[in-house]
Coordinates of C-alpha atoms in Angstrom, one line a residue:
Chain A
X1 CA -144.3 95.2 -193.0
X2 CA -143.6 93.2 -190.2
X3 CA -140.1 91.6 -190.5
X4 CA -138.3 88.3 -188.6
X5 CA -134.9 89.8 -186.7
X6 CA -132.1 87.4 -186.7
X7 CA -130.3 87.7 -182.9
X8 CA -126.6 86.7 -182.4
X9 CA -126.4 85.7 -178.5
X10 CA -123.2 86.2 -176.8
X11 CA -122.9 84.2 -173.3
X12 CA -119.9 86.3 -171.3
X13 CA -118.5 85.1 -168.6
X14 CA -115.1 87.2 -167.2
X15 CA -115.1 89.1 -170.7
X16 CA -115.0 85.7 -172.8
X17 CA -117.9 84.6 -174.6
X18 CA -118.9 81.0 -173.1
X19 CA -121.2 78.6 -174.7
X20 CA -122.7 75.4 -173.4
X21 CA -125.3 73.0 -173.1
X22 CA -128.8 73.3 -171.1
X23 CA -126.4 75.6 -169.1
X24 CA -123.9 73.9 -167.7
X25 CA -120.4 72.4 -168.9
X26 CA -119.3 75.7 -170.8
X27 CA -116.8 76.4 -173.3
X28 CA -114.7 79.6 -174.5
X29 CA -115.9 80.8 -177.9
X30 CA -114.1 83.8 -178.5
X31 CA -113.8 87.4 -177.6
X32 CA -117.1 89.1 -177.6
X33 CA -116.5 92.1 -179.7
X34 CA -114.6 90.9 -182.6
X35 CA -117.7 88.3 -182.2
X36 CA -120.0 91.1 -182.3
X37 CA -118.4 93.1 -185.2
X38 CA -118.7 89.4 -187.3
X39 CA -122.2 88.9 -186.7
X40 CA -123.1 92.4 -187.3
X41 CA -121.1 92.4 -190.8
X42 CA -122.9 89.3 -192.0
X43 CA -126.1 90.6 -191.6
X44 CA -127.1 90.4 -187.4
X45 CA -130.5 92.4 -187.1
X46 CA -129.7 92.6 -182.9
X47 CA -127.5 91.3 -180.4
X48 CA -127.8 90.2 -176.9
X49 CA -125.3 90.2 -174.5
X50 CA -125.8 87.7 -171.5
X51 CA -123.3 88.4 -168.8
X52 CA -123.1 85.2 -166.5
X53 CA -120.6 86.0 -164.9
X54 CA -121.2 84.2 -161.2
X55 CA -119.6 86.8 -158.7
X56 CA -120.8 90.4 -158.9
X57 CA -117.0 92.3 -158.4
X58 CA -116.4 90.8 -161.7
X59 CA -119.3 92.0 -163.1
X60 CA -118.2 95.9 -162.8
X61 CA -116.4 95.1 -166.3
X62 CA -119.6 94.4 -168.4
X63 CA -120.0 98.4 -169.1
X64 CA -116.6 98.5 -170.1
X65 CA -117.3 95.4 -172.6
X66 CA -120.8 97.0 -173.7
X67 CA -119.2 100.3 -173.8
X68 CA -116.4 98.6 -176.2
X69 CA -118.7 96.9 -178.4
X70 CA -121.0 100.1 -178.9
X71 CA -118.4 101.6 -179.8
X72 CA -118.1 98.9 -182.8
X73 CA -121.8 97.9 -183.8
X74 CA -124.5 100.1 -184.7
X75 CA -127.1 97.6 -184.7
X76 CA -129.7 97.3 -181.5
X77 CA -127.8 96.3 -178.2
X78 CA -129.8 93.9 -175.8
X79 CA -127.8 93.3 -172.1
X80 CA -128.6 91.0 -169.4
X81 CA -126.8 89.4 -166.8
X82 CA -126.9 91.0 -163.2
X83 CA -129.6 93.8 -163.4
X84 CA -131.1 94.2 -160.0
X85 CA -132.0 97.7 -159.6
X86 CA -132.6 101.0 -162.0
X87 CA -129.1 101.9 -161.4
X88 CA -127.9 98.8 -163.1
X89 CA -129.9 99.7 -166.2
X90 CA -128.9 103.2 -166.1
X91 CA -125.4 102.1 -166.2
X92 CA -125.6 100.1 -169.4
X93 CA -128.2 102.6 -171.4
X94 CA -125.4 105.2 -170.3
X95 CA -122.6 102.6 -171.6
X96 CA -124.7 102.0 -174.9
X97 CA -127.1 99.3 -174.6
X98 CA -130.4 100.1 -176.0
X99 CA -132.1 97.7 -173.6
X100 CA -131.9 95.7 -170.9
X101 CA -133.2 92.6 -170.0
X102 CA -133.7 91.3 -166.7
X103 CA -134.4 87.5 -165.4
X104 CA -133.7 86.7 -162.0
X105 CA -134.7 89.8 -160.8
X106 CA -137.9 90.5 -162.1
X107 CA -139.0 87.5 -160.1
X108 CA -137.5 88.8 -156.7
X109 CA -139.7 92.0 -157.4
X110 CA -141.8 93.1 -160.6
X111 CA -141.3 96.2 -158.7
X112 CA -137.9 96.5 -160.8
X113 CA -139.2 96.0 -164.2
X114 CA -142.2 98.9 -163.4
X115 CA -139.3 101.4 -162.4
X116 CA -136.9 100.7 -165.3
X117 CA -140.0 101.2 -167.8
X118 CA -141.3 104.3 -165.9
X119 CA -138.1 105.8 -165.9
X120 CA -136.7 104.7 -169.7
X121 CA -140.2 103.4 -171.6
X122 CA -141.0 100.1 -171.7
X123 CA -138.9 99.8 -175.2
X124 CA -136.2 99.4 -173.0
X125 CA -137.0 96.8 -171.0
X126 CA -136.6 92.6 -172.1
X127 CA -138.2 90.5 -169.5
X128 CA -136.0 86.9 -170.0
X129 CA -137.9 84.2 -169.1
X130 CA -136.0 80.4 -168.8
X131 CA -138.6 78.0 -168.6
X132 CA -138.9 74.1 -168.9
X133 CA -141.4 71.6 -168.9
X134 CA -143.2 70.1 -165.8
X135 CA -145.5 67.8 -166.9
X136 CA -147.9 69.5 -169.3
X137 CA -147.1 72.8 -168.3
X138 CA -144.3 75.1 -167.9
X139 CA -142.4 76.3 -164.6
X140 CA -140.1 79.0 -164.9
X141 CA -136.3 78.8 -163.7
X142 CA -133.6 81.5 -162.4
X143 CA -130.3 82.4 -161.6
X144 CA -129.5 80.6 -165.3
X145 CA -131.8 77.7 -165.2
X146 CA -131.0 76.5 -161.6
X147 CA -133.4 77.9 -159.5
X148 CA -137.3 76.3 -159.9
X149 CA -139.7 79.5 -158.7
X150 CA -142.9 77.7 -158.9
X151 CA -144.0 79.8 -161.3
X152 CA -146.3 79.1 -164.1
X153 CA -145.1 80.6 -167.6
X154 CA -148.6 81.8 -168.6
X155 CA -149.4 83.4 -165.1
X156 CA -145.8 85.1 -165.6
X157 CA -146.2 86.4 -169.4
X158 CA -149.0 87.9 -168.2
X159 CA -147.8 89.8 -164.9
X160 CA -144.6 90.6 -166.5
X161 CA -146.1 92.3 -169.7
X162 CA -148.6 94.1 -167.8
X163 CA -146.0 95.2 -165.2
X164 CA -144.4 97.0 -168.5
X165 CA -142.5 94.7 -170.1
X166 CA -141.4 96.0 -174.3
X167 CA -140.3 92.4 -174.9
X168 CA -140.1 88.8 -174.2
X169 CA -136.7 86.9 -174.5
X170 CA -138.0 83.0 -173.8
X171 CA -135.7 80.3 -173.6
X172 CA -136.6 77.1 -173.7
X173 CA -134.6 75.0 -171.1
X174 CA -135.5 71.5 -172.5
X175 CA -134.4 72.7 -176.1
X176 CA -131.3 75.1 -175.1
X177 CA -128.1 73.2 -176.6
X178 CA -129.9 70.0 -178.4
X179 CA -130.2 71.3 -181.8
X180 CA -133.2 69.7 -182.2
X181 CA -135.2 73.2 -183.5
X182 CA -137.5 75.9 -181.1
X183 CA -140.1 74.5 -178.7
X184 CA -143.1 75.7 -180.6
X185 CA -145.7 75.1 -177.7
X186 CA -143.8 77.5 -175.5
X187 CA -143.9 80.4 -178.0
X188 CA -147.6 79.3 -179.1
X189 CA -148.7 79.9 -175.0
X190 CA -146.8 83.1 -174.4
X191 CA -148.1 84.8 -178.2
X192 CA -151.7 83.9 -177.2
X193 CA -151.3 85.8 -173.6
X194 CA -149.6 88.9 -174.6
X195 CA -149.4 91.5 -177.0
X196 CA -145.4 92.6 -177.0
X197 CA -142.5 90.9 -179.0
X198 CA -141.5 87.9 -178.2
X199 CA -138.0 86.5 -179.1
X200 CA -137.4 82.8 -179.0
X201 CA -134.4 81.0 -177.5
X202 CA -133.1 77.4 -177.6
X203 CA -132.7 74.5 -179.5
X204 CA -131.6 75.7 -183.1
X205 CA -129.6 73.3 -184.8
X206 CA -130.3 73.5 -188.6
X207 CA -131.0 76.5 -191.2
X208 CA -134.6 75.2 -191.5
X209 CA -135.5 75.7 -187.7
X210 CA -135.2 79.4 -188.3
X211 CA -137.6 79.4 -191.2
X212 CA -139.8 77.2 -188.9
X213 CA -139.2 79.6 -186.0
X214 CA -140.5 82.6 -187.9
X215 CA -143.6 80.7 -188.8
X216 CA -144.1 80.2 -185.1
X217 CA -144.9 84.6 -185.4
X218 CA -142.1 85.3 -182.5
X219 CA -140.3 88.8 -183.8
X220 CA -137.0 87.5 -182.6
X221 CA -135.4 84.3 -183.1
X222 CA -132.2 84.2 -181.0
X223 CA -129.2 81.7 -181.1
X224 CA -125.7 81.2 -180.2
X225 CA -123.7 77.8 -180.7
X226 CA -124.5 77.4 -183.7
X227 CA -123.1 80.4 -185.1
X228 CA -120.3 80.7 -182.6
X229 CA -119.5 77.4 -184.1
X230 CA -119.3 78.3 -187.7
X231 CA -121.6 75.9 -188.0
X232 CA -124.5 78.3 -189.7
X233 CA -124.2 82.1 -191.2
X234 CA -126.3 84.8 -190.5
X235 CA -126.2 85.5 -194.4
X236 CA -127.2 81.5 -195.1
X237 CA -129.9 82.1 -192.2
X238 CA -131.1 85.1 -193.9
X239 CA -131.1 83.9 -197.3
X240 CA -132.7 80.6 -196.4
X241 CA -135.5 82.7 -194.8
X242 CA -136.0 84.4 -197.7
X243 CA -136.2 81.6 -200.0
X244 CA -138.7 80.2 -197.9
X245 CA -141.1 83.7 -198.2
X246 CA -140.5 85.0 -195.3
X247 CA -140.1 88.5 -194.7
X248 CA -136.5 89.4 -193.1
X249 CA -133.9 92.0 -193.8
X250 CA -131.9 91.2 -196.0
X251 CA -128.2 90.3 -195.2
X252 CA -126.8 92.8 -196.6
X253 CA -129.5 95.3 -196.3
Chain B
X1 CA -115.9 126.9 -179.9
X2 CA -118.7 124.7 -181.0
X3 CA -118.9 121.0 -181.6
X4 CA -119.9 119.8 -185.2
X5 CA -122.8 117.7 -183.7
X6 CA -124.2 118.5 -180.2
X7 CA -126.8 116.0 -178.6
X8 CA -129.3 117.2 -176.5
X9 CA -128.8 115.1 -173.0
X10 CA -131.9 115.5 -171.4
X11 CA -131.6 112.8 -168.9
X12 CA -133.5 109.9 -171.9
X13 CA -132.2 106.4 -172.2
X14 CA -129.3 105.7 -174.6
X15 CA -127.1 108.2 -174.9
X16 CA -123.8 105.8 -175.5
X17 CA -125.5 105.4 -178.9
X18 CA -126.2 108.5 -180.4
X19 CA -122.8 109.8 -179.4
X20 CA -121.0 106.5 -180.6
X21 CA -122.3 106.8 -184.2
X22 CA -121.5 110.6 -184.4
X23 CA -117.9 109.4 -183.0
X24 CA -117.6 106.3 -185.6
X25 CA -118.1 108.9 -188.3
X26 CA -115.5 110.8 -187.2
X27 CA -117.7 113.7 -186.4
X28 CA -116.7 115.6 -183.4
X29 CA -120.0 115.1 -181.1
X30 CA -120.8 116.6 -178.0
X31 CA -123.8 115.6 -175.5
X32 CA -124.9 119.1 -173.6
X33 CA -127.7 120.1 -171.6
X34 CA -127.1 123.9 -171.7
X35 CA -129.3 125.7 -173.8
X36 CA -126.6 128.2 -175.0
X37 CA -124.0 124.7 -176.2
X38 CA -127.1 123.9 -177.8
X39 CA -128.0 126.8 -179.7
X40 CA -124.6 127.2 -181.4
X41 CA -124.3 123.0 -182.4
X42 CA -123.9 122.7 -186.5
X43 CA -126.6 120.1 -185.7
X44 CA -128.5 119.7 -183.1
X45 CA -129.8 116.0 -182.5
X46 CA -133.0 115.9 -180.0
X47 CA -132.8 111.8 -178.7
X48 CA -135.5 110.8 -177.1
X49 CA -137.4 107.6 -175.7
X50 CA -139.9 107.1 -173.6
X51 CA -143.1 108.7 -172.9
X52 CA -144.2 111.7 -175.2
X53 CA -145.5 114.1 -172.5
X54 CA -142.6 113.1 -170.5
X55 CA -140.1 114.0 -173.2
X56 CA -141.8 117.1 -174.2
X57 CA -142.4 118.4 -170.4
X58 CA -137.8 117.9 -170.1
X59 CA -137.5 119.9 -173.2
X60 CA -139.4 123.0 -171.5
X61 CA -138.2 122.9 -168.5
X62 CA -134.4 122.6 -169.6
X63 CA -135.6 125.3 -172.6
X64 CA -134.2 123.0 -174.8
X65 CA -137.9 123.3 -176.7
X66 CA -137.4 127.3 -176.8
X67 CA -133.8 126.5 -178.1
X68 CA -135.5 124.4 -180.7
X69 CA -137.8 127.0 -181.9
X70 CA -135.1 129.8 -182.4
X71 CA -133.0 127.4 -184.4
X72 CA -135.5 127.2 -186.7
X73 CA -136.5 130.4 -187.1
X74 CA -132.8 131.1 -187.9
X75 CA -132.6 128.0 -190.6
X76 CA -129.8 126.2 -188.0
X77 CA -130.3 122.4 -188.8
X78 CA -131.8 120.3 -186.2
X79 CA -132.9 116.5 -185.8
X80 CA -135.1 115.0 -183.9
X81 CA -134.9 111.0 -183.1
X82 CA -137.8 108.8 -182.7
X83 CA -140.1 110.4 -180.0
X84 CA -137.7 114.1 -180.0
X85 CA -139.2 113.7 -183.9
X86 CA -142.8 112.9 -182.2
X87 CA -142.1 116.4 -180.1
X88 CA -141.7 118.4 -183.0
X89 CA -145.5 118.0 -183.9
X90 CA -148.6 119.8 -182.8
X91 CA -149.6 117.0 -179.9
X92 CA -150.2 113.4 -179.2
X93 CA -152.5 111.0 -178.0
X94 CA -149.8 109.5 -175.7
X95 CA -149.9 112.8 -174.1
X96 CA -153.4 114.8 -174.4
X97 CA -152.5 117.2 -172.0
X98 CA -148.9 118.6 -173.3
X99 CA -148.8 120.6 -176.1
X100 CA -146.2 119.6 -178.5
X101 CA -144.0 121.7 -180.2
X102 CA -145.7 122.8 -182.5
X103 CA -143.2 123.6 -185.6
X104 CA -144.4 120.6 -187.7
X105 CA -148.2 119.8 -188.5
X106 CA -149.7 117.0 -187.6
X107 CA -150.5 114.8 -184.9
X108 CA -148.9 111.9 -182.8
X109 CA -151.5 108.8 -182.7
X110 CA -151.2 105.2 -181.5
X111 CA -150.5 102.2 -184.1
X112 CA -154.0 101.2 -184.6
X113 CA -153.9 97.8 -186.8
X114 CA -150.3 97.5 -186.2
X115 CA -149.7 93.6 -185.8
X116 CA -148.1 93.7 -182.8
X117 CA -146.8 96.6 -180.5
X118 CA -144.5 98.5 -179.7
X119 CA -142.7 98.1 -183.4
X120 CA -139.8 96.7 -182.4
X121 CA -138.1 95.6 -186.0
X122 CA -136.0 96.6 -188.7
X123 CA -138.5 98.0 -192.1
X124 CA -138.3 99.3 -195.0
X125 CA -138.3 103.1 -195.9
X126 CA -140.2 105.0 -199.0
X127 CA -138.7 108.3 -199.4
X128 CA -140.4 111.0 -201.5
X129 CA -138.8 112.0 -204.3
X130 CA -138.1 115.9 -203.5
X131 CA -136.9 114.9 -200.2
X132 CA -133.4 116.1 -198.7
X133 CA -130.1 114.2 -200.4
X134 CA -129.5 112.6 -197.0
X135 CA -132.7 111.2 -196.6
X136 CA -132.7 110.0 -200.5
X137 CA -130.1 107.9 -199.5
X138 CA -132.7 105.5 -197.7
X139 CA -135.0 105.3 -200.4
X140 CA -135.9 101.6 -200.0
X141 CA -133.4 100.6 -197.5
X142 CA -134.0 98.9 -193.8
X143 CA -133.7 100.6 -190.5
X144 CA -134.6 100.4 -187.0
X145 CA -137.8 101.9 -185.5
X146 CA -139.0 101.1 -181.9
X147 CA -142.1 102.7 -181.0
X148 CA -146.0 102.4 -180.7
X149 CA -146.9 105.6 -181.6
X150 CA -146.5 107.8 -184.9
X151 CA -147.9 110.2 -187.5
X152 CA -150.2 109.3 -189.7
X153 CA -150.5 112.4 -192.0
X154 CA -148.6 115.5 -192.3
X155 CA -147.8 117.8 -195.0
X156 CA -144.3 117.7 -193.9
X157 CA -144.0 113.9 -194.5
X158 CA -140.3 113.0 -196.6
X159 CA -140.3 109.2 -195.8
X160 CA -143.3 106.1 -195.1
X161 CA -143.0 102.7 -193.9
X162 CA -146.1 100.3 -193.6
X163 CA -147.0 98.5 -190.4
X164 CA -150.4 97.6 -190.7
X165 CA -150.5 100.8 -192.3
X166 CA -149.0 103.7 -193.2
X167 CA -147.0 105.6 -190.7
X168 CA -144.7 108.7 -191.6
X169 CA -140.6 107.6 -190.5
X170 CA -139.3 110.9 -191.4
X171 CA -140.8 114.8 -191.7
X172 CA -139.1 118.2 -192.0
X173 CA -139.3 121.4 -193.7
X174 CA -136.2 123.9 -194.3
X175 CA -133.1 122.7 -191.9
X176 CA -135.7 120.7 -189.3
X177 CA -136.1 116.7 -189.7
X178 CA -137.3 114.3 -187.5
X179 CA -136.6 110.6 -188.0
X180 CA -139.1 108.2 -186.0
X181 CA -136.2 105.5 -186.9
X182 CA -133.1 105.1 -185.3
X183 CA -130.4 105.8 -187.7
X184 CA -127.5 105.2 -184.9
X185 CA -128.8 101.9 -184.9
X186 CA -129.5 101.0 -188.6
X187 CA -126.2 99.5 -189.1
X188 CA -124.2 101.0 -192.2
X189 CA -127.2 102.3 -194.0
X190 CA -128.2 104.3 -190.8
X191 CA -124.4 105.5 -190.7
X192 CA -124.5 106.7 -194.5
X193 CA -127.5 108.7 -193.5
X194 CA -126.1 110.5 -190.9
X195 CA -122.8 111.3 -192.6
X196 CA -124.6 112.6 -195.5
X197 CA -127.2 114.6 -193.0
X198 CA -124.1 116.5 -191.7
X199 CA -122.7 116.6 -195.3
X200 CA -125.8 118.7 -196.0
X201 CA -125.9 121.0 -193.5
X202 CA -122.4 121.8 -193.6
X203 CA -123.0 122.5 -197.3
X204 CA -126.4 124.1 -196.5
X205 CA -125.3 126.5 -193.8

């Protein structure tokens, strides 16, 4: 049966999770594997790790993190954060990641996301798309939200998915940080132009925009704050999304 | 000297998982590309992800596919994960061309009426009721599959889950099983499986 997963994101920047809002102004929240081994005991169905990290010597540290953390959780490992070329995803499949998801880069050259899914199957491969709203349509950002490409997110949910593409990690800019729920027209224009998994991204706030979120039929529905915050639990999540009839493993499943 | 649990490294995706879970279990695990390493293992683990006929054309040419074969002819335990399960069978659609394996019957065929592709979710597991003690432990639990492609029917099937339909998640006969799920990444009930699997074989052998 097809099931909701229930994603844990951890924002790393210089091997401390960060979070903030719409990007900017961030905030230590903790060290990212005694995050990760919380999440995954109440009940995380996959995490993501973002490294965002703004210099790339620093960077060289994310396998050891991702090695560290595999090492821990035995759950499905999404990292992002710096992946140019197939070397870069080699590193971090090697280090433990199950995939790898790539943003900035994918949108220099499509080129990349072709050879990682040639080389390792498309299953391995998480397009990240950052998008926000320009006018009544949507333009899609890089380099974490700052960089406009002119891009239209239909015309790139397309390109991407036929370029190979297992998934879709789309974050809505506008919502990211308000707590104000997911940006259901987003995910409603990317599920009727594809045909992978789609995770959503931004804007949860409350235990009820998770049961709203899996009505939306995204596979993923990703968040951060609010459970680096304490303010919600996976379990809570889980059991609030079962209450409602929806179809999710269960927290202690 | 041989390893308890010897993975097959045949250059596929992520190998820092399969040997992690082996390693949290307190196993002593191995990763080997040398057909001899792999022929002595306690249990050999076949990863793989990817393309069928890619996965199957790296298992000849290593001779990891021959090394395969002669452990089961000699009852020496081996599993196969996800698509290195897929391998095991006669063929696939994926890949017309390559022959599979061969050593279990049945055929590899694409998801048709799946809801959305690849599977990329956690589901639930039926296991029949005269299948292996490790696998009984999943009767009914959740665990991870990622894939597009899968058996429908085989004599050989020990486990089901539905996804717009049914699809086999495990097969075996005698010391050979092949999971399409991953149990290194099924969290604690994936663990449990894998300890007992070992459990088995080292009771078994």
């Amino acid at each position: 049966m097809r099931s909701v997963r229930i994603i844990p994101c951890l924002d790393v920047d210089r091997g401390r999770v960060v979070k903030g809002v719409s990007f900017v102004n961030l905030r230590d929240a903790g060290d990212p594997v005694e995050l990760a081994d919380t999440y995954v005991r109440e009940g995380a169905d996959e995490l993501v790790v973002l490294d965002i990290t703004a210099s790339v010597e620093e960077r060289a540290t994310l396998t050891e993190l991702i090695a560290a953390i595999a090492a821990k959780v035995f759950i499905p490992l999404t990292v992002g954060g710096g992946v140019r070329r197939l070397d870069d995803a080699a590193a971090l499949l090697e280090a433990g990641a199950d995939k790898v998801s790539i943003n900035s880069a994918a949108v220099a050259d499509l080129g990349v996301v072709e050879g990682i899914a040639s080389r390792y199957g498309s299953q391995c491969v998480v397009v990240a798309i950052d998008a926000a709203r320009r006018g009544d349509r949507f333009e899609v950002f890089t380099h974490g939200g700052r960089r406009p490409t002119g891009r239209e997110l239909g015309t790139w949910v397309r390109a991407v998915s036929e370029a190979g593409a297992g998934e879709l990690l789309i974050t809505s800019m506008d919502r990211d940080g308000t707590g104000r729920g997911y940006d259901r027209p987003i995910y409603e224009l990317a599920r009727s132009l594809t045909s992978v998994p789609i995770i959503a991204s931004g804007g949860v706030g409350a235990l009820e925009h998770f049961v709203e979120g899996a009505r939306l039929g995204v596979e993923g529905l990703l968040a951060a704050s609010v459970f680096h915050d304490g303010l919600l639990r996976i379990a809570d999540v889980k059991a609030a999304m079962l209450a409602a009839g929806l179809v999710t493993r269960p927290a202690d499943g | 000297m041989s390893a308890d649990v010897v993975v097959a490294d045949c250059g596929f995706g992520n190998m820092g998982a399969a040997l992690g879970a082996w390693r949290s279990l307190g196993y002593e695990v191995t990763r080997s590309s040398d057909p001899a390493t792999l022929a002595r293992a306690r249990l050999l683990v076949v990863p793989g992800v990817g393309h069928l006929g890619a996965v199957l054309r790296e298992l000849r040419q290593r001779g990891v596919a021959e090394v395969i074969a002669e452990r089961d002819r000699r009852g020496q335990a081996t599993l196969g994960v996800c698509v290195g399960m897929q391998a095991l069978f006669e063929g696939g659609e994926e890949a017309a061309s390559e022959a599979g394996l061969g050593l279990l019957e049945g055929w590899v065929v694409a998801m048709t009426g799946a809801p959305r592709l690849p599977e990329m979710q956690w589901n639930v597991v039926s296991v029949v009721a005269d299948a292996p003690p490790p696998l009984r432990v999943l009767d009914g639990a959740w665990v991870y599959f990622v894939h597009s492609y899968a058996v429908a029917t085989t004599p050989h099937a020990l486990a089901t889950e539905e996804f717009g339909g049914r699809w086999v998640a495990a097969a075996g006969r005698d010391a050979l099983l092949g999971v399409q799920f991953h149990p290194e990444r099924s969290g604690r009930r994936g663990l449990a499986f894998l300890d007992a699997l070992f459990r088995w074989v080292r009771t078994e052998a």
